[in-house]
Amino acid sequence: MNFRGHMMSGGVVGIGVVVGAVKSQYIAANDYLTFITLWITTLFFSLFPDLDAASVPQRWFFRLVFLILLVLGWYERYDMATLIALLALLPLLDHHRGWTHWKISPLLVGPILAVVFNYWNFRSDLNGTFSWESVWQSIREHEVYLIACLLGWYTHLLLDGHFRLFPTDRNHH
């Protein structure tokens, strides 16, 4: 599937994530900022696996990352800037359709990033004290973002044909 197809499907799935989060009462029905961030998270991860290929979308992505890092640096949010920089570089660690297209990658990368981010937050907020219980509590409070990450990424993999929902007779021979 091409970039536009992944972008459109990620946008549609993102709307579904927002509606599902409101219906299941993860977020308030009038929390428009969370609607937008959930939708963007889903859309981002529906495009993320193809950021390993030199392309126009990749160039625009890194231009956006550059601006985000400037803003985060200005506001001294170095923890978030580091996380975004690490995330942005991940697809470049392998070839096109490499590890970013493995079926297990979303199950590993999302939770690892969530733990790292929460570890940094708790380490800085609690003056060096750290507990896994606090990290897991924070992840549970923000699990809807982890779900958005997983659904966006798996939407991409599904559309790239990594899952067969309707096997043909040819596959049964």
mmCIF file of N, CA and C in Angstrom, residues 15-153:
data_model
loop_
_atom_site.group_PDB
_atom_site.id
_atom_site.type_symbol
_atom_site.label_atom_id
_atom_site.label_comp_id
_atom_site.label_asym_id
_atom_site.label_seq_id
_atom_site.Cartn_x
_atom_site.Cartn_y
_atom_site.Cartn_z
ATOM 1 N N ILE A 15 -10.001 7.796 14.169
ATOM 2 C CA ILE A 15 -11.354 8.221 14.560
ATOM 3 C C ILE A 15 -12.007 7.113 15.382
ATOM 4 N N GLY A 16 -11.824 5.876 14.944
ATOM 5 C CA GLY A 16 -12.370 4.745 15.700
ATOM 6 C C GLY A 16 -11.782 4.639 17.096
ATOM 7 N N VAL A 17 -10.488 4.905 17.231
ATOM 8 C CA VAL A 17 -9.845 4.884 18.553
ATOM 9 C C VAL A 17 -10.452 5.954 19.450
ATOM 10 N N VAL A 18 -10.628 7.154 18.913
ATOM 11 C CA VAL A 18 -11.204 8.250 19.698
ATOM 12 C C VAL A 18 -12.631 7.900 20.120
ATOM 13 N N VAL A 19 -13.443 7.432 19.180
ATOM 14 C CA VAL A 19 -14.826 7.069 19.498
ATOM 15 C C VAL A 19 -14.850 5.945 20.534
ATOM 16 N N GLY A 20 -14.009 4.935 20.340
ATOM 17 C CA GLY A 20 -13.940 3.836 21.299
ATOM 18 C C GLY A 20 -13.510 4.295 22.680
ATOM 19 N N ALA A 21 -12.545 5.226 22.734
ATOM 20 C CA ALA A 21 -12.068 5.739 24.025
ATOM 21 C C ALA A 21 -13.161 6.529 24.744
ATOM 22 N N VAL A 22 -13.962 7.277 23.984
ATOM 23 C CA VAL A 22 -15.062 8.030 24.593
ATOM 24 C C VAL A 22 -16.159 7.077 25.053
ATOM 25 N N LYS A 23 -16.540 6.143 24.179
ATOM 26 C CA LYS A 23 -17.617 5.194 24.520
ATOM 27 C C LYS A 23 -17.256 4.332 25.729
ATOM 28 N N SER A 24 -15.976 3.960 25.847
ATOM 29 C CA SER A 24 -15.558 3.126 26.982
ATOM 30 C C SER A 24 -15.151 3.967 28.192
ATOM 31 N N GLN A 25 -15.308 5.275 28.083
ATOM 32 C CA GLN A 25 -15.061 6.238 29.158
ATOM 33 C C GLN A 25 -13.599 6.319 29.593
ATOM 34 N N TYR A 26 -12.676 6.002 28.662
ATOM 35 C CA TYR A 26 -11.258 6.255 28.922
ATOM 36 C C TYR A 26 -10.990 7.742 28.945
ATOM 37 N N ILE A 27 -11.705 8.472 28.083
ATOM 38 C CA ILE A 27 -11.545 9.930 28.023
ATOM 39 C C ILE A 27 -12.924 10.581 28.047
ATOM 40 N N ALA A 28 -12.948 11.828 28.490
ATOM 41 C CA ALA A 28 -14.200 12.572 28.592
ATOM 42 C C ALA A 28 -14.702 12.954 27.200
ATOM 43 N N ALA A 29 -16.003 13.048 27.075
ATOM 44 C CA ALA A 29 -16.626 13.348 25.785
ATOM 45 C C ALA A 29 -16.316 14.758 25.285
ATOM 46 N N ASN A 30 -15.798 15.624 26.136
ATOM 47 C CA ASN A 30 -15.482 16.987 25.719
ATOM 48 C C ASN A 30 -13.983 17.291 25.792
ATOM 49 N N ASP A 31 -13.145 16.278 25.869
ATOM 50 C CA ASP A 31 -11.690 16.456 25.964
ATOM 51 C C ASP A 31 -11.084 16.478 24.560
ATOM 52 N N TYR A 32 -11.245 17.615 23.893
ATOM 53 C CA TYR A 32 -10.872 17.727 22.493
ATOM 54 C C TYR A 32 -9.365 17.634 22.267
ATOM 55 N N LEU A 33 -8.566 18.092 23.200
ATOM 56 C CA LEU A 33 -7.116 17.979 23.059
ATOM 57 C C LEU A 33 -6.695 16.505 23.050
ATOM 58 N N THR A 34 -7.305 15.701 23.908
ATOM 59 C CA THR A 34 -7.000 14.269 23.926
ATOM 60 C C THR A 34 -7.510 13.600 22.658
ATOM 61 N N PHE A 35 -8.657 14.036 22.130
ATOM 62 C CA PHE A 35 -9.148 13.503 20.852
ATOM 63 C C PHE A 35 -8.062 13.659 19.792
ATOM 64 N N ILE A 36 -7.532 14.869 19.704
ATOM 65 C CA ILE A 36 -6.537 15.183 18.673
ATOM 66 C C ILE A 36 -5.256 14.386 18.891
ATOM 67 N N THR A 37 -4.780 14.319 20.126
ATOM 68 C CA THR A 37 -3.526 13.599 20.373
ATOM 69 C C THR A 37 -3.690 12.095 20.151
ATOM 70 N N LEU A 38 -4.830 11.551 20.488
ATOM 71 C CA LEU A 38 -5.080 10.127 20.220
ATOM 72 C C LEU A 38 -5.143 9.863 18.719
ATOM 73 N N TRP A 39 -5.837 10.733 18.007
ATOM 74 C CA TRP A 39 -5.958 10.583 16.563
ATOM 75 C C TRP A 39 -4.580 10.685 15.905
ATOM 76 N N ILE A 40 -3.784 11.672 16.322
ATOM 77 C CA ILE A 40 -2.440 11.849 15.769
ATOM 78 C C ILE A 40 -1.550 10.650 16.105
ATOM 79 N N THR A 41 -1.663 10.129 17.316
ATOM 80 C CA THR A 41 -0.870 8.959 17.705
ATOM 81 C C THR A 41 -1.188 7.774 16.804
ATOM 82 N N THR A 42 -2.466 7.523 16.582
ATOM 83 C CA THR A 42 -2.876 6.414 15.716
ATOM 84 C C THR A 42 -2.391 6.636 14.294
ATOM 85 N N LEU A 43 -2.590 7.840 13.777
ATOM 86 C CA LEU A 43 -2.151 8.165 12.420
ATOM 87 C C LEU A 43 -0.638 8.018 12.300
ATOM 88 N N PHE A 44 0.096 8.548 13.264
ATOM 89 C CA PHE A 44 1.559 8.464 13.223
ATOM 90 C C PHE A 44 2.028 7.013 13.128
ATOM 91 N N PHE A 45 1.478 6.151 13.978
ATOM 92 C CA PHE A 45 1.936 4.766 13.976
ATOM 93 C C PHE A 45 1.417 3.968 12.782
ATOM 94 N N SER A 46 0.397 4.468 12.092
ATOM 95 C CA SER A 46 -0.017 3.807 10.854
ATOM 96 C C SER A 46 0.955 4.136 9.721
ATOM 97 N N LEU A 47 1.726 5.199 9.872
ATOM 98 C CA LEU A 47 2.728 5.598 8.881
ATOM 99 C C LEU A 47 4.144 5.193 9.281
ATOM 100 N N PHE A 48 4.373 5.009 10.560
ATOM 101 C CA PHE A 48 5.698 4.770 11.133
ATOM 102 C C PHE A 48 6.505 3.673 10.444
ATOM 103 N N PRO A 49 5.946 2.502 10.149
ATOM 104 C CA PRO A 49 6.774 1.445 9.573
ATOM 105 C C PRO A 49 7.431 1.806 8.240
ATOM 106 N N ASP A 50 6.856 2.718 7.473
ATOM 107 C CA ASP A 50 7.437 3.072 6.176
ATOM 108 C C ASP A 50 8.384 4.267 6.250
ATOM 109 N N LEU A 51 8.688 4.748 7.432
ATOM 110 C CA LEU A 51 9.635 5.850 7.555
ATOM 111 C C LEU A 51 11.073 5.372 7.370
ATOM 112 N N ASP A 52 11.239 4.092 7.075
ATOM 113 C CA ASP A 52 12.564 3.539 6.815
ATOM 114 C C ASP A 52 12.965 3.679 5.347
ATOM 115 N N ALA A 53 12.086 4.188 4.508
ATOM 116 C CA ALA A 53 12.367 4.333 3.078
ATOM 117 C C ALA A 53 12.555 5.807 2.729
ATOM 118 N N ALA A 54 13.612 6.088 1.970
ATOM 119 C CA ALA A 54 13.845 7.459 1.512
ATOM 120 C C ALA A 54 12.677 7.862 0.615
ATOM 121 N N SER A 55 11.952 8.904 1.034
ATOM 122 C CA SER A 55 10.754 9.307 0.301
ATOM 123 C C SER A 55 10.383 10.726 0.691
ATOM 124 N N VAL A 56 9.431 11.288 -0.021
ATOM 125 C CA VAL A 56 8.910 12.616 0.328
ATOM 126 C C VAL A 56 8.285 12.591 1.726
ATOM 127 N N PRO A 57 7.444 11.595 2.066
ATOM 128 C CA PRO A 57 6.899 11.563 3.429
ATOM 129 C C PRO A 57 7.995 11.490 4.505
ATOM 130 N N GLN A 58 9.071 10.766 4.226
ATOM 131 C CA GLN A 58 10.150 10.685 5.208
ATOM 132 C C GLN A 58 10.797 12.061 5.406
ATOM 133 N N ARG A 59 11.040 12.779 4.317
ATOM 134 C CA ARG A 59 11.635 14.119 4.435
ATOM 135 C C ARG A 59 10.721 15.047 5.232
ATOM 136 N N TRP A 60 9.417 15.024 4.958
ATOM 137 C CA TRP A 60 8.487 15.874 5.697
ATOM 138 C C TRP A 60 8.421 15.453 7.162
ATOM 139 N N PHE A 61 8.485 14.172 7.404
ATOM 140 C CA PHE A 61 8.485 13.674 8.778
ATOM 141 C C PHE A 61 9.674 14.238 9.544
ATOM 142 N N PHE A 62 10.869 14.162 8.959
ATOM 143 C CA PHE A 62 12.048 14.649 9.682
ATOM 144 C C PHE A 62 12.061 16.169 9.797
ATOM 145 N N ARG A 63 11.455 16.872 8.875
ATOM 146 C CA ARG A 63 11.304 18.324 9.028
ATOM 147 C C ARG A 63 10.401 18.632 10.222
ATOM 148 N N LEU A 64 9.314 17.875 10.343
ATOM 149 C CA LEU A 64 8.401 18.050 11.467
ATOM 150 C C LEU A 64 9.085 17.688 12.783
ATOM 151 N N VAL A 65 9.822 16.585 12.794
ATOM 152 C CA VAL A 65 10.554 16.181 14.004
ATOM 153 C C VAL A 65 11.542 17.272 14.403
ATOM 154 N N PHE A 66 12.240 17.845 13.436
ATOM 155 C CA PHE A 66 13.174 18.922 13.708
ATOM 156 C C PHE A 66 12.482 20.089 14.411
ATOM 157 N N LEU A 67 11.319 20.506 13.883
ATOM 158 C CA LEU A 67 10.575 21.610 14.502
ATOM 159 C C LEU A 67 10.093 21.250 15.906
ATOM 160 N N ILE A 68 9.604 20.030 16.069
ATOM 161 C CA ILE A 68 9.138 19.577 17.385
ATOM 162 C C ILE A 68 10.289 19.588 18.382
ATOM 163 N N LEU A 69 11.465 19.121 17.950
ATOM 164 C CA LEU A 69 12.629 19.112 18.843
ATOM 165 C C LEU A 69 13.061 20.529 19.217
ATOM 166 N N LEU A 70 12.962 21.461 18.275
ATOM 167 C CA LEU A 70 13.267 22.864 18.592
ATOM 168 C C LEU A 70 12.317 23.408 19.657
ATOM 169 N N VAL A 71 11.031 23.146 19.477
ATOM 170 C CA VAL A 71 10.035 23.626 20.439
ATOM 171 C C VAL A 71 10.255 22.985 21.808
ATOM 172 N N LEU A 72 10.467 21.679 21.828
ATOM 173 C CA LEU A 72 10.690 20.996 23.103
ATOM 174 C C LEU A 72 11.968 21.488 23.776
ATOM 175 N N GLY A 73 13.007 21.765 22.992
ATOM 176 C CA GLY A 73 14.230 22.331 23.550
ATOM 177 C C GLY A 73 13.991 23.714 24.132
ATOM 178 N N TRP A 74 13.205 24.513 23.432
ATOM 179 C CA TRP A 74 12.886 25.865 23.909
ATOM 180 C C TRP A 74 12.195 25.812 25.275
ATOM 181 N N TYR A 75 11.274 24.852 25.419
ATOM 182 C CA TYR A 75 10.533 24.700 26.667
ATOM 183 C C TYR A 75 11.222 23.765 27.667
ATOM 184 N N GLU A 76 12.471 23.402 27.358
ATOM 185 C CA GLU A 76 13.290 22.562 28.232
ATOM 186 C C GLU A 76 12.634 21.230 28.573
ATOM 187 N N ARG A 77 11.951 20.641 27.608
ATOM 188 C CA ARG A 77 11.354 19.302 27.755
ATOM 189 C C ARG A 77 12.290 18.277 27.117
ATOM 190 N N TYR A 78 13.472 18.158 27.709
ATOM 191 C CA TYR A 78 14.513 17.305 27.141
ATOM 192 C C TYR A 78 14.143 15.826 27.188
ATOM 193 N N ASP A 79 13.353 15.437 28.177
ATOM 194 C CA ASP A 79 12.927 14.037 28.255
ATOM 195 C C ASP A 79 12.064 13.677 27.050
ATOM 196 N N MET A 80 11.090 14.508 26.745
ATOM 197 C CA MET A 80 10.212 14.257 25.603
ATOM 198 C C MET A 80 10.988 14.375 24.288
ATOM 199 N N ALA A 81 11.893 15.350 24.207
ATOM 200 C CA ALA A 81 12.699 15.526 22.998
ATOM 201 C C ALA A 81 13.566 14.289 22.742
ATOM 202 N N THR A 82 14.144 13.748 23.802
ATOM 203 C CA THR A 82 14.969 12.551 23.652
ATOM 204 C C THR A 82 14.131 11.376 23.174
ATOM 205 N N LEU A 83 12.962 11.213 23.760
ATOM 206 C CA LEU A 83 12.086 10.112 23.365
ATOM 207 C C LEU A 83 11.677 10.237 21.892
ATOM 208 N N ILE A 84 11.311 11.428 21.476
ATOM 209 C CA ILE A 84 10.907 11.640 20.082
ATOM 210 C C ILE A 84 12.082 11.417 19.143
ATOM 211 N N ALA A 85 13.264 11.887 19.517
ATOM 212 C CA ALA A 85 14.443 11.669 18.678
ATOM 213 C C ALA A 85 14.754 10.183 18.537
ATOM 214 N N LEU A 86 14.681 9.450 19.639
ATOM 215 C CA LEU A 86 14.919 8.003 19.580
ATOM 216 C C LEU A 86 13.878 7.308 18.710
ATOM 217 N N LEU A 87 12.630 7.668 18.896
ATOM 218 C CA LEU A 87 11.552 7.080 18.113
ATOM 219 C C LEU A 87 11.730 7.380 16.625
ATOM 220 N N ALA A 88 12.106 8.614 16.311
ATOM 221 C CA ALA A 88 12.275 9.010 14.914
ATOM 222 C C ALA A 88 13.405 8.242 14.234
ATOM 223 N N LEU A 89 14.428 7.898 14.988
ATOM 224 C CA LEU A 89 15.565 7.198 14.398
ATOM 225 C C LEU A 89 15.366 5.690 14.272
ATOM 226 N N LEU A 90 14.447 5.137 15.026
ATOM 227 C CA LEU A 90 14.260 3.687 15.027
ATOM 228 C C LEU A 90 14.081 3.071 13.633
ATOM 229 N N PRO A 91 13.238 3.628 12.771
ATOM 230 C CA PRO A 91 13.056 2.988 11.453
ATOM 231 C C PRO A 91 14.334 2.972 10.613
ATOM 232 N N LEU A 92 15.264 3.883 10.888
ATOM 233 C CA LEU A 92 16.475 3.978 10.086
ATOM 234 C C LEU A 92 17.533 2.955 10.483
ATOM 235 N N LEU A 93 17.261 2.173 11.511
ATOM 236 C CA LEU A 93 18.232 1.186 11.980
ATOM 237 C C LEU A 93 18.271 -0.069 11.124
ATOM 238 N N ASP A 94 17.363 -0.197 10.179
ATOM 239 C CA ASP A 94 17.299 -1.394 9.349
ATOM 240 C C ASP A 94 16.844 -0.997 7.947
ATOM 241 N N HIS A 95 16.779 -1.955 7.067
ATOM 242 C CA HIS A 95 16.368 -1.721 5.684
ATOM 243 C C HIS A 95 14.840 -1.598 5.579
ATOM 244 N N HIS A 96 14.383 -1.180 4.393
ATOM 245 C CA HIS A 96 12.937 -1.030 4.173
ATOM 246 C C HIS A 96 12.245 -2.375 4.353
ATOM 247 N N ARG A 97 11.140 -2.337 5.049
ATOM 248 C CA ARG A 97 10.352 -3.521 5.403
ATOM 249 C C ARG A 97 11.147 -4.508 6.253
ATOM 250 N N GLY A 98 12.022 -3.942 7.065
ATOM 251 C CA GLY A 98 12.795 -4.764 8.000
ATOM 252 C C GLY A 98 12.010 -4.966 9.286
ATOM 253 N N TRP A 99 12.646 -4.672 10.406
ATOM 254 C CA TRP A 99 12.027 -4.958 11.704
ATOM 255 C C TRP A 99 10.734 -4.187 11.925
ATOM 256 N N THR A 100 10.553 -3.051 11.256
ATOM 257 C CA THR A 100 9.315 -2.269 11.456
ATOM 258 C C THR A 100 8.098 -3.000 10.897
ATOM 259 N N HIS A 101 8.336 -4.011 10.080
ATOM 260 C CA HIS A 101 7.233 -4.777 9.498
ATOM 261 C C HIS A 101 7.081 -6.161 10.123
ATOM 262 N N TRP A 102 7.807 -6.427 11.189
ATOM 263 C CA TRP A 102 7.627 -7.694 11.903
ATOM 264 C C TRP A 102 6.331 -7.625 12.692
ATOM 265 N N LYS A 103 5.632 -8.734 12.780
ATOM 266 C CA LYS A 103 4.347 -8.768 13.487
ATOM 267 C C LYS A 103 4.496 -8.487 14.982
ATOM 268 N N ILE A 104 5.629 -8.801 15.557
ATOM 269 C CA ILE A 104 5.808 -8.637 17.001
ATOM 270 C C ILE A 104 6.331 -7.240 17.385
ATOM 271 N N SER A 105 6.853 -6.488 16.424
ATOM 272 C CA SER A 105 7.455 -5.182 16.729
ATOM 273 C C SER A 105 6.531 -4.224 17.478
ATOM 274 N N PRO A 106 5.252 -4.075 17.067
ATOM 275 C CA PRO A 106 4.387 -3.158 17.825
ATOM 276 C C PRO A 106 4.224 -3.581 19.285
ATOM 277 N N LEU A 107 4.224 -4.886 19.527
ATOM 278 C CA LEU A 107 4.064 -5.367 20.902
ATOM 279 C C LEU A 107 5.299 -5.127 21.746
ATOM 280 N N LEU A 108 6.439 -4.932 21.111
ATOM 281 C CA LEU A 108 7.679 -4.676 21.843
ATOM 282 C C LEU A 108 7.997 -3.191 21.949
ATOM 283 N N VAL A 109 7.924 -2.482 20.843
ATOM 284 C CA VAL A 109 8.376 -1.087 20.803
ATOM 285 C C VAL A 109 7.483 -0.175 21.638
ATOM 286 N N GLY A 110 6.169 -0.260 21.464
ATOM 287 C CA GLY A 110 5.259 0.615 22.221
ATOM 288 C C GLY A 110 5.445 0.495 23.723
ATOM 289 N N PRO A 111 5.363 -0.697 24.272
ATOM 290 C CA PRO A 111 5.548 -0.837 25.726
ATOM 291 C C PRO A 111 6.933 -0.420 26.209
ATOM 292 N N ILE A 112 7.976 -0.723 25.429
ATOM 293 C CA ILE A 112 9.330 -0.322 25.844
ATOM 294 C C ILE A 112 9.426 1.194 25.901
ATOM 295 N N LEU A 113 8.906 1.884 24.884
ATOM 296 C CA LEU A 113 8.932 3.350 24.894
ATOM 297 C C LEU A 113 8.116 3.911 26.053
ATOM 298 N N ALA A 114 6.980 3.291 26.345
ATOM 299 C CA ALA A 114 6.153 3.751 27.467
ATOM 300 C C ALA A 114 6.905 3.607 28.788
ATOM 301 N N VAL A 115 7.581 2.493 28.984
ATOM 302 C CA VAL A 115 8.344 2.288 30.224
ATOM 303 C C VAL A 115 9.486 3.293 30.319
ATOM 304 N N VAL A 116 10.224 3.486 29.220
ATOM 305 C CA VAL A 116 11.346 4.433 29.229
ATOM 306 C C VAL A 116 10.850 5.834 29.540
ATOM 307 N N PHE A 117 9.796 6.279 28.865
ATOM 308 C CA PHE A 117 9.270 7.622 29.091
ATOM 309 C C PHE A 117 8.803 7.793 30.536
ATOM 310 N N ASN A 118 8.073 6.827 31.040
ATOM 311 C CA ASN A 118 7.592 6.924 32.414
ATOM 312 C C ASN A 118 8.732 6.846 33.418
ATOM 313 N N TYR A 119 9.749 6.069 33.132
ATOM 314 C CA TYR A 119 10.921 6.007 34.005
ATOM 315 C C TYR A 119 11.562 7.385 34.096
ATOM 316 N N TRP A 120 11.758 8.039 32.921
ATOM 317 C CA TRP A 120 12.364 9.369 32.931
ATOM 318 C C TRP A 120 11.501 10.360 33.700
ATOM 319 N N ASN A 121 10.196 10.310 33.492
ATOM 320 C CA ASN A 121 9.303 11.234 34.195
ATOM 321 C C ASN A 121 9.362 11.044 35.701
ATOM 322 N N PHE A 122 9.288 9.796 36.136
ATOM 323 C CA PHE A 122 9.303 9.552 37.579
ATOM 324 C C PHE A 122 10.658 9.843 38.181
ATOM 325 N N ARG A 123 11.712 9.582 37.459
ATOM 326 C CA ARG A 123 13.051 9.855 37.963
ATOM 327 C C ARG A 123 13.228 11.354 38.193
ATOM 328 N N SER A 124 12.756 12.168 37.255
ATOM 329 C CA SER A 124 12.924 13.609 37.402
ATOM 330 C C SER A 124 11.900 14.205 38.369
ATOM 331 N N ASP A 125 10.678 13.662 38.400
ATOM 332 C CA ASP A 125 9.650 14.204 39.281
ATOM 333 C C ASP A 125 9.870 13.853 40.745
ATOM 334 N N LEU A 126 10.472 12.719 40.997
ATOM 335 C CA LEU A 126 10.604 12.260 42.376
ATOM 336 C C LEU A 126 12.021 12.396 42.910
ATOM 337 N N ASN A 127 12.825 13.272 42.285
ATOM 338 C CA ASN A 127 14.188 13.551 42.751
ATOM 339 C C ASN A 127 15.015 12.292 42.930
ATOM 340 N N GLY A 128 15.014 11.453 41.940
ATOM 341 C CA GLY A 128 15.872 10.283 41.964
ATOM 342 C C GLY A 128 15.247 9.018 42.511
ATOM 343 N N THR A 129 14.089 9.107 43.153
ATOM 344 C CA THR A 129 13.454 7.887 43.631
ATOM 345 C C THR A 129 12.628 7.298 42.499
ATOM 346 N N PHE A 130 12.582 6.016 42.456
ATOM 347 C CA PHE A 130 11.922 5.334 41.353
ATOM 348 C C PHE A 130 11.267 4.068 41.879
ATOM 349 N N SER A 131 10.058 3.807 41.379
ATOM 350 C CA SER A 131 9.423 2.533 41.695
ATOM 351 C C SER A 131 8.686 2.046 40.459
ATOM 352 N N TRP A 132 8.787 0.749 40.200
ATOM 353 C CA TRP A 132 8.096 0.166 39.065
ATOM 354 C C TRP A 132 6.585 0.305 39.224
ATOM 355 N N GLU A 133 6.120 0.286 40.456
ATOM 356 C CA GLU A 133 4.679 0.441 40.698
ATOM 357 C C GLU A 133 4.177 1.776 40.159
ATOM 358 N N SER A 134 4.941 2.835 40.376
ATOM 359 C CA SER A 134 4.553 4.156 39.866
ATOM 360 C C SER A 134 4.561 4.184 38.341
ATOM 361 N N VAL A 135 5.561 3.547 37.751
ATOM 362 C CA VAL A 135 5.642 3.498 36.289
ATOM 363 C C VAL A 135 4.439 2.764 35.728
ATOM 364 N N TRP A 136 4.123 1.595 36.275
ATOM 365 C CA TRP A 136 2.993 0.810 35.763
ATOM 366 C C TRP A 136 1.669 1.529 35.975
ATOM 367 N N GLN A 137 1.549 2.259 37.087
ATOM 368 C CA GLN A 137 0.325 3.034 37.332
ATOM 369 C C GLN A 137 0.163 4.112 36.260
ATOM 370 N N SER A 138 1.237 4.786 35.929
ATOM 371 C CA SER A 138 1.183 5.825 34.900
ATOM 372 C C SER A 138 0.850 5.223 33.535
ATOM 373 N N ILE A 139 1.435 4.077 33.237
ATOM 374 C CA ILE A 139 1.129 3.424 31.958
ATOM 375 C C ILE A 139 -0.341 3.036 31.906
ATOM 376 N N ARG A 140 -0.873 2.533 32.992
ATOM 377 C CA ARG A 140 -2.302 2.167 33.016
ATOM 378 C C ARG A 140 -3.183 3.401 32.814
ATOM 379 N N GLU A 141 -2.744 4.531 33.370
ATOM 380 C CA GLU A 141 -3.525 5.762 33.203
ATOM 381 C C GLU A 141 -3.493 6.266 31.760
ATOM 382 N N HIS A 142 -2.446 5.915 31.016
ATOM 383 C CA HIS A 142 -2.289 6.384 29.638
ATOM 384 C C HIS A 142 -2.344 5.242 28.630
ATOM 385 N N GLU A 143 -2.915 4.122 29.028
ATOM 386 C CA GLU A 143 -2.907 2.951 28.162
ATOM 387 C C GLU A 143 -3.655 3.165 26.848
ATOM 388 N N VAL A 144 -4.544 4.124 26.810
ATOM 389 C CA VAL A 144 -5.274 4.387 25.575
ATOM 390 C C VAL A 144 -4.298 4.838 24.469
ATOM 391 N N TYR A 145 -3.197 5.498 24.844
ATOM 392 C CA TYR A 145 -2.192 5.896 23.859
ATOM 393 C C TYR A 145 -1.413 4.687 23.357
ATOM 394 N N LEU A 146 -1.158 3.752 24.246
ATOM 395 C CA LEU A 146 -0.498 2.514 23.845
ATOM 396 C C LEU A 146 -1.400 1.724 22.894
ATOM 397 N N ILE A 147 -2.684 1.717 23.180
ATOM 398 C CA ILE A 147 -3.653 1.050 22.294
ATOM 399 C C ILE A 147 -3.677 1.748 20.936
ATOM 400 N N ALA A 148 -3.634 3.091 20.924
ATOM 401 C CA ALA A 148 -3.607 3.835 19.662
ATOM 402 C C ALA A 148 -2.354 3.482 18.860
ATOM 403 N N CYS A 149 -1.231 3.362 19.539
ATOM 404 C CA CYS A 149 0.022 2.973 18.893
ATOM 405 C C CYS A 149 -0.116 1.600 18.246
ATOM 406 N N LEU A 150 -0.604 0.654 19.003
ATOM 407 C CA LEU A 150 -0.747 -0.716 18.499
ATOM 408 C C LEU A 150 -1.718 -0.795 17.328
ATOM 409 N N LEU A 151 -2.865 -0.149 17.453
ATOM 410 C CA LEU A 151 -3.864 -0.209 16.380
ATOM 411 C C LEU A 151 -3.364 0.479 15.111
ATOM 412 N N GLY A 152 -2.685 1.607 15.256
ATOM 413 C CA GLY A 152 -2.132 2.280 14.084
ATOM 414 C C GLY A 152 -1.094 1.429 13.379
ATOM 415 N N TRP A 153 -0.169 0.867 14.151
ATOM 416 C CA TRP A 153 0.910 0.065 13.568
ATOM 417 C C TRP A 153 0.357 -1.204 12.923
#
